[in-house]
């Protein structure tokens, strides 16, 4: 039986049949299917560098009005929306931005006394 024939046979199986097959292979060869998957997933996570960041306003600080102005500048929101966002802290300001943009936004907000976190 060739590798292609085996793969074709596996494609035709139901989930329950696949589960039974995995258990049988584990018992027959004394291996665990979960360990290599976990190791591969962990290795892939280390190799990939985070490229998108979220900027989260954690607190308004002592100068709320200045923070609202800075939030308006950063987000382009109107006064009412920016005030609501600041009042609802902790709240995401920007999502999926580059590291440079995230650091720039964080700097502007921290400059006026806001608590900011980049994730």
PDB file of C-alpha atoms in Angstrom:
ATOM      1  CA  UNK A   1       0.000   0.000   0.000  1.00  0.00           C
ATOM      2  CA  UNK A   2       1.439   3.398  -0.969  1.00  0.00           C
ATOM      3  CA  UNK A   3       1.388   6.541   1.121  1.00  0.00           C
ATOM      4  CA  UNK A   4      -1.176   8.089  -1.234  1.00  0.00           C
ATOM      5  CA  UNK A   5      -3.482   5.094  -0.831  1.00  0.00           C
ATOM      6  CA  UNK A   6      -3.225   5.393   2.953  1.00  0.00           C
ATOM      7  CA  UNK A   7      -4.012   9.106   2.832  1.00  0.00           C
ATOM      8  CA  UNK A   8      -6.988   8.474   0.533  1.00  0.00           C
ATOM      9  CA  UNK A   9      -8.297   5.851   2.956  1.00  0.00           C
ATOM     10  CA  UNK A  10      -7.919   8.295   5.872  1.00  0.00           C
ATOM     11  CA  UNK A  11      -9.777  11.016   3.965  1.00  0.00           C
ATOM     12  CA  UNK A  12     -12.758   8.691   3.638  1.00  0.00           C
ATOM     13  CA  UNK A  13     -12.958   7.955   7.408  1.00  0.00           C
ATOM     14  CA  UNK A  14     -15.367   9.529   9.862  1.00  0.00           C
ATOM     15  CA  UNK A  15     -14.123  11.350  12.930  1.00  0.00           C
ATOM     16  CA  UNK A  16     -14.902   8.355  15.137  1.00  0.00           C
ATOM     17  CA  UNK A  17     -13.013   6.027  12.812  1.00  0.00           C
ATOM     18  CA  UNK A  18     -10.030   8.393  12.821  1.00  0.00           C
ATOM     19  CA  UNK A  19     -10.095   8.519  16.613  1.00  0.00           C
ATOM     20  CA  UNK A  20     -10.047   4.713  16.781  1.00  0.00           C
ATOM     21  CA  UNK A  21      -7.204   4.601  14.251  1.00  0.00           C
ATOM     22  CA  UNK A  22      -5.115   7.058  16.280  1.00  0.00           C
ATOM     23  CA  UNK A  23      -5.669   5.014  19.455  1.00  0.00           C
ATOM     24  CA  UNK A  24      -4.705   1.804  17.654  1.00  0.00           C
ATOM     25  CA  UNK A  25      -1.514   3.392  16.285  1.00  0.00           C
ATOM     26  CA  UNK A  26      -0.627   4.736  19.727  1.00  0.00           C
ATOM     27  CA  UNK A  27      -1.071   1.288  21.305  1.00  0.00           C
ATOM     28  CA  UNK A  28       0.702  -0.600  18.519  1.00  0.00           C
ATOM     29  CA  UNK A  29       3.792   1.606  18.377  1.00  0.00           C
ATOM     30  CA  UNK A  30       3.851   2.996  21.935  1.00  0.00           C
ATOM     31  CA  UNK A  31       3.643   6.640  20.842  1.00  0.00           C
ATOM     32  CA  UNK A  32       1.394   9.577  21.649  1.00  0.00           C
ATOM     33  CA  UNK A  33      -0.058  11.701  18.868  1.00  0.00           C
ATOM     34  CA  UNK A  34      -0.556  14.737  21.136  1.00  0.00           C
ATOM     35  CA  UNK A  35       3.114  15.278  22.068  1.00  0.00           C
ATOM     36  CA  UNK A  36       4.459  16.030  18.560  1.00  0.00           C
ATOM     37  CA  UNK A  37       1.519  18.308  17.827  1.00  0.00           C
ATOM     38  CA  UNK A  38       2.119  20.298  21.010  1.00  0.00           C
ATOM     39  CA  UNK A  39       5.840  20.547  20.336  1.00  0.00           C
ATOM     40  CA  UNK A  40       5.234  21.676  16.761  1.00  0.00           C
ATOM     41  CA  UNK A  41       2.726  24.285  17.875  1.00  0.00           C
ATOM     42  CA  UNK A  42       5.112  25.590  20.527  1.00  0.00           C
ATOM     43  CA  UNK A  43       7.972  25.780  18.050  1.00  0.00           C
ATOM     44  CA  UNK A  44       5.868  27.632  15.517  1.00  0.00           C
ATOM     45  CA  UNK A  45       4.830  30.193  18.106  1.00  0.00           C
ATOM     46  CA  UNK A  46       8.448  30.934  18.943  1.00  0.00           C
ATOM     47  CA  UNK A  47       9.419  31.393  15.292  1.00  0.00           C
ATOM     48  CA  UNK A  48       6.621  33.824  14.469  1.00  0.00           C
ATOM     49  CA  UNK A  49       7.208  37.345  15.691  1.00  0.00           C
ATOM     50  CA  UNK A  50       4.185  39.398  16.621  1.00  0.00           C
ATOM     51  CA  UNK A  51       3.535  42.008  13.941  1.00  0.00           C
ATOM     52  CA  UNK A  52       0.202  43.457  15.040  1.00  0.00           C
ATOM     53  CA  UNK A  53      -0.360  45.073  18.402  1.00  0.00           C
ATOM     54  CA  UNK A  54      -3.348  46.407  20.342  1.00  0.00           C
ATOM     55  CA  UNK A  55      -3.120  49.685  22.253  1.00  0.00           C
ATOM     56  CA  UNK A  56      -5.267  49.597  25.371  1.00  0.00           C
ATOM     57  CA  UNK A  57      -6.129  52.599  27.517  1.00  0.00           C
ATOM     58  CA  UNK A  58      -5.945  51.301  31.089  1.00  0.00           C
ATOM     59  CA  UNK A  59      -6.707  54.544  32.933  1.00  0.00           C
ATOM     60  CA  UNK A  60      -7.351  58.218  32.266  1.00  0.00           C
ATOM     61  CA  UNK A  61      -5.012  59.469  34.984  1.00  0.00           C
ATOM     62  CA  UNK A  62      -5.333  62.870  36.638  1.00  0.00           C
ATOM     63  CA  UNK A  63      -5.699  64.970  33.467  1.00  0.00           C
ATOM     64  CA  UNK A  64      -8.792  63.455  31.882  1.00  0.00           C
ATOM     65  CA  UNK A  65      -9.446  66.352  29.500  1.00  0.00           C
ATOM     66  CA  UNK A  66      -5.935  66.147  28.039  1.00  0.00           C
ATOM     67  CA  UNK A  67      -6.323  62.382  27.690  1.00  0.00           C
ATOM     68  CA  UNK A  68      -9.632  62.853  25.836  1.00  0.00           C
ATOM     69  CA  UNK A  69      -7.937  65.300  23.460  1.00  0.00           C
ATOM     70  CA  UNK A  70      -5.072  62.862  22.869  1.00  0.00           C
ATOM     71  CA  UNK A  71      -7.539  60.002  22.256  1.00  0.00           C
ATOM     72  CA  UNK A  72      -9.381  62.159  19.705  1.00  0.00           C
ATOM     73  CA  UNK A  73      -6.096  62.922  17.952  1.00  0.00           C
ATOM     74  CA  UNK A  74      -5.026  59.270  17.866  1.00  0.00           C
ATOM     75  CA  UNK A  75      -8.358  57.718  16.905  1.00  0.00           C
ATOM     76  CA  UNK A  76     -10.104  60.451  14.938  1.00  0.00           C
ATOM     77  CA  UNK A  77     -13.209  60.050  17.103  1.00  0.00           C
ATOM     78  CA  UNK A  78     -15.550  62.873  17.970  1.00  0.00           C
ATOM     79  CA  UNK A  79     -15.577  64.470  21.420  1.00  0.00           C
ATOM     80  CA  UNK A  80     -18.504  62.396  22.707  1.00  0.00           C
ATOM     81  CA  UNK A  81     -17.050  59.091  21.485  1.00  0.00           C
ATOM     82  CA  UNK A  82     -13.568  59.875  22.801  1.00  0.00           C
ATOM     83  CA  UNK A  83     -14.973  60.846  26.219  1.00  0.00           C
ATOM     84  CA  UNK A  84     -17.011  57.629  26.346  1.00  0.00           C
ATOM     85  CA  UNK A  85     -13.929  55.585  25.457  1.00  0.00           C
ATOM     86  CA  UNK A  86     -11.868  57.261  28.201  1.00  0.00           C
ATOM     87  CA  UNK A  87     -14.700  56.789  30.725  1.00  0.00           C
ATOM     88  CA  UNK A  88     -14.906  53.074  29.872  1.00  0.00           C
ATOM     89  CA  UNK A  89     -11.176  52.391  30.465  1.00  0.00           C
ATOM     90  CA  UNK A  90      -9.692  49.815  30.288  1.00  0.00           C
ATOM     91  CA  UNK A  91     -10.635  49.847  26.618  1.00  0.00           C
ATOM     92  CA  UNK A  92      -8.872  49.115  23.334  1.00  0.00           C
ATOM     93  CA  UNK A  93      -7.987  52.287  21.416  1.00  0.00           C
ATOM     94  CA  UNK A  94      -6.362  50.792  18.347  1.00  0.00           C
ATOM     95  CA  UNK A  95      -6.151  47.169  17.277  1.00  0.00           C
ATOM     96  CA  UNK A  96      -3.854  45.494  14.790  1.00  0.00           C
ATOM     97  CA  UNK A  97      -1.337  48.330  14.460  1.00  0.00           C
ATOM     98  CA  UNK A  98       2.407  48.043  13.863  1.00  0.00           C
ATOM     99  CA  UNK A  99       4.828  48.101  16.764  1.00  0.00           C
ATOM    100  CA  UNK A 100       6.072  51.572  15.797  1.00  0.00           C
ATOM    101  CA  UNK A 101       2.538  52.994  15.652  1.00  0.00           C
ATOM    102  CA  UNK A 102       1.629  51.327  18.944  1.00  0.00           C
ATOM    103  CA  UNK A 103       4.686  52.808  20.675  1.00  0.00           C
ATOM    104  CA  UNK A 104       3.964  56.251  19.194  1.00  0.00           C
ATOM    105  CA  UNK A 105       0.350  56.153  20.417  1.00  0.00           C
ATOM    106  CA  UNK A 106       1.463  54.924  23.825  1.00  0.00           C
ATOM    107  CA  UNK A 107       3.968  57.779  24.081  1.00  0.00           C
ATOM    108  CA  UNK A 108       1.381  60.440  23.198  1.00  0.00           C
ATOM    109  CA  UNK A 109      -1.082  59.142  25.775  1.00  0.00           C
ATOM    110  CA  UNK A 110       1.465  58.628  28.544  1.00  0.00           C
ATOM    111  CA  UNK A 111       2.718  62.165  27.923  1.00  0.00           C
ATOM    112  CA  UNK A 112      -0.674  63.505  29.086  1.00  0.00           C
ATOM    113  CA  UNK A 113      -0.882  61.152  32.062  1.00  0.00           C
ATOM    114  CA  UNK A 114      -2.911  58.212  30.733  1.00  0.00           C
ATOM    115  CA  UNK A 115      -2.200  54.614  31.625  1.00  0.00           C
ATOM    116  CA  UNK A 116      -1.556  52.650  28.417  1.00  0.00           C
ATOM    117  CA  UNK A 117      -0.704  49.043  27.663  1.00  0.00           C
ATOM    118  CA  UNK A 118       0.471  47.517  24.380  1.00  0.00           C
ATOM    119  CA  UNK A 119      -0.406  43.863  23.771  1.00  0.00           C
TER     120      UNK A 119
END
